[in-house]
Short mmCIF file of C-alpha atoms in Angstrom, two decimals:
data_model
loop_
_atom_site.label_atom_id
_atom_site.label_comp_id
_atom_site.label_asym_id
_atom_site.label_seq_id
_atom_site.Cartn_x
_atom_site.Cartn_y
_atom_site.Cartn_z
CA MET H 147 0.00 0.00 0.00
CA THR H 148 1.34 3.43 -0.92
CA ILE H 149 0.50 6.61 0.96
CA THR H 150 1.29 9.94 -0.66
CA ALA H 151 0.96 13.58 0.30
CA THR H 152 -0.25 16.18 -2.15
CA ALA H 153 0.55 19.89 -1.96
CA THR H 154 -1.98 22.69 -2.23
CA ALA H 155 -1.72 26.43 -2.74
CA THR H 156 -2.06 26.99 1.02
CA GLY H 157 0.87 24.70 1.83
CA VAL H 158 -1.46 22.12 3.35
CA ALA H 159 -1.63 18.67 1.86
CA ALA H 160 -3.95 15.76 2.46
CA VAL H 161 -2.72 12.30 3.31
CA ALA H 162 -4.04 10.62 0.17
CA GLY H 163 -4.75 7.05 -0.79
CA ALA H 164 -6.18 4.24 1.28
CA HIS H 165 -5.17 4.80 4.86
CA PRO H 166 -2.99 2.11 6.42
CA LYS H 167 -4.43 -0.15 9.11
CA THR H 168 -1.27 0.06 11.21
CA GLY H 169 0.92 2.90 12.34
CA THR H 170 0.16 6.07 14.24
CA VAL H 171 -1.74 9.19 13.19
CA GLU H 172 0.15 12.28 14.34
CA ILE H 173 -0.90 15.95 14.38
CA ARG H 174 1.53 18.83 13.92
CA CYS H 175 1.19 20.98 17.05
CA PRO H 176 1.36 24.80 17.05
CA ASP H 177 4.84 24.57 18.63
CA GLY H 178 6.07 22.57 15.60
CA GLY H 179 6.27 19.17 17.31
CA TRP H 180 4.22 16.10 16.43
CA LEU H 181 1.64 14.51 18.75
CA ALA H 182 0.63 10.86 18.38
CA VAL H 183 -3.17 10.71 18.51
CA CYS H 184 -4.49 7.29 17.49
CA GLY H 185 -4.12 4.44 15.05
CA PRO H 186 -5.50 4.86 11.52
CA ASP H 187 -7.96 2.04 12.16
CA ASP H 188 -9.45 4.08 15.04
CA LEU H 189 -10.82 6.59 12.53
CA THR H 190 -14.22 6.10 10.90
CA PRO H 191 -15.09 7.96 7.69
CA GLY H 192 -17.49 10.78 8.43
CA ARG H 193 -16.89 10.81 12.20
CA GLY H 194 -14.54 13.09 14.07
CA VAL H 195 -12.18 12.47 16.98
CA ALA H 196 -11.10 15.21 19.39
CA ALA H 197 -7.48 15.44 20.52
CA LEU H 198 -6.04 17.58 23.33
CA LEU H 199 -2.88 19.36 22.18
CA PRO H 200 0.03 20.14 24.54
CA ASP H 201 -0.84 23.87 24.63
CA GLY H 202 -4.35 23.08 25.95
CA SER H 203 -6.15 23.68 22.65
CA GLN H 204 -8.07 20.93 20.89
CA ALA H 205 -7.97 19.53 17.37
CA ALA H 206 -10.73 17.70 15.50
CA LEU H 207 -9.39 14.80 13.43
CA PHE H 208 -11.35 13.39 10.48
CA LEU H 209 -11.00 10.61 7.92
CA ASP H 210 -13.01 11.65 4.89
CA ARG H 211 -14.76 9.17 2.60
CA ALA H 212 -11.94 9.52 0.05
CA GLY H 213 -9.49 8.14 2.62
CA ARG H 214 -7.77 11.46 3.44
CA ILE H 215 -7.03 12.43 7.03
CA HIS H 216 -7.56 16.05 8.14
CA ALA H 217 -7.15 17.99 11.39
CA ILE H 218 -8.63 21.39 12.21
CA GLY H 219 -9.30 23.27 15.43
CA ASN H 220 -12.13 21.76 17.47
CA ARG H 221 -13.41 25.11 18.82
CA ASP H 222 -16.46 26.51 17.01
CA PRO H 223 -15.56 30.21 16.67
CA PHE H 224 -19.25 31.21 16.59
CA THR H 225 -20.12 29.69 19.98
CA GLY H 226 -16.76 29.02 21.67
CA ALA H 227 -17.72 25.38 22.27
CA GLN H 228 -15.29 22.54 21.54
CA VAL H 229 -17.67 20.66 19.23
CA LEU H 230 -16.42 20.53 15.63
CA SER H 231 -15.31 16.90 16.09
CA ARG H 232 -19.01 16.08 16.58
CA GLY H 233 -20.14 17.83 13.39
CA LEU H 234 -21.51 16.37 10.19
CA THR H 235 -19.08 15.92 7.30
CA GLY H 236 -19.73 16.45 3.63
CA SER H 237 -18.33 18.18 0.58
CA ALA H 238 -19.21 21.32 -1.35
CA ALA H 239 -17.69 22.02 -4.77
CA GLY H 240 -15.16 19.27 -4.13
CA ARG H 241 -14.09 20.72 -0.76
CA PRO H 242 -14.47 18.42 2.26
CA PHE H 243 -16.06 20.16 5.24
CA VAL H 244 -17.48 19.65 8.69
CA ALA H 245 -20.65 21.48 9.74
CA SER H 246 -20.77 22.61 13.35
CA PRO H 247 -23.40 20.65 15.28
CA LEU H 248 -24.60 23.87 16.92
CA LEU H 249 -25.19 26.62 14.35
CA LYS H 250 -24.32 24.56 11.23
CA GLN H 251 -21.54 26.75 9.79
CA ARG H 252 -19.30 24.67 7.52
CA PHE H 253 -15.50 24.58 7.87
CA ASP H 254 -13.18 23.39 5.11
CA LEU H 255 -11.24 20.38 6.43
CA THR H 256 -8.16 21.28 4.38
CA THR H 257 -7.81 24.99 5.13
CA GLY H 258 -10.02 25.63 8.18
CA ASP H 259 -11.85 28.40 6.32
CA CYS H 260 -15.54 28.90 7.07
CA LEU H 261 -17.50 28.28 3.87
CA ASP H 262 -20.39 30.40 5.13
CA ASP H 263 -18.46 33.43 6.42
CA PRO H 264 -15.14 34.29 4.71
CA GLU H 265 -14.09 36.42 7.70
CA VAL H 266 -13.97 33.37 10.03
CA SER H 267 -11.67 30.35 10.16
CA VAL H 268 -10.23 27.74 12.50
CA PRO H 269 -6.64 26.44 12.55
CA ALA H 270 -5.70 23.69 10.09
CA TYR H 271 -3.07 21.27 11.37
CA GLY H 272 -0.60 19.06 9.56
CA VAL H 273 -1.26 15.33 9.79
CA ARG H 274 0.94 12.34 9.09
CA VAL H 275 0.64 8.59 9.43
CA ARG H 276 3.78 6.95 10.71
CA GLY H 277 4.34 3.26 10.72
CA PRO H 278 7.20 0.80 10.68
CA GLU H 279 7.29 0.78 6.86
CA ARG H 280 5.34 3.86 5.76
CA LYS H 281 5.43 7.57 6.34
CA ALA H 282 3.14 10.21 4.87
CA ALA H 283 3.06 13.85 5.78
CA ARG H 284 0.79 16.80 5.46
CA GLY H 285 1.94 20.41 5.55
CA ALA H 286 2.09 22.37 8.78
CA GLY H 287 -1.25 24.05 8.18
CA ARG H 288 -1.95 27.73 8.38
CA ALA H 289 -1.30 29.61 11.58
CA ARG H 290 -4.29 31.59 12.77
#
């Protein structure tokens, strides 16, 4: 099985291809280090997982139906609640998103941009899957 990373204009890339069943999913923290979160087989397409980062913030980790892993901030900027990991996933114009379970604003899983209000965004974090034989990386995300 081959895992590849693809670049985008924002410097963020998605871990593409079928996700491996072994290894460790890691998130790039705001301080630049990597945090092991879970195994790839712990992720279910369309369902989020919340992770506590070393600085006390939270990330929402998603496996989309195309097999790409994404991580964005878990805090809904409209309500302040840590709930984006519990949102509904979908896609609009080819962009994967999660809709907040509270007020339903949609956030792009690749960039963190709000699709319903261009003035609002959440952090997008780099993600990689590390295993004994495979390594795939995603860019560091955009600082917000």
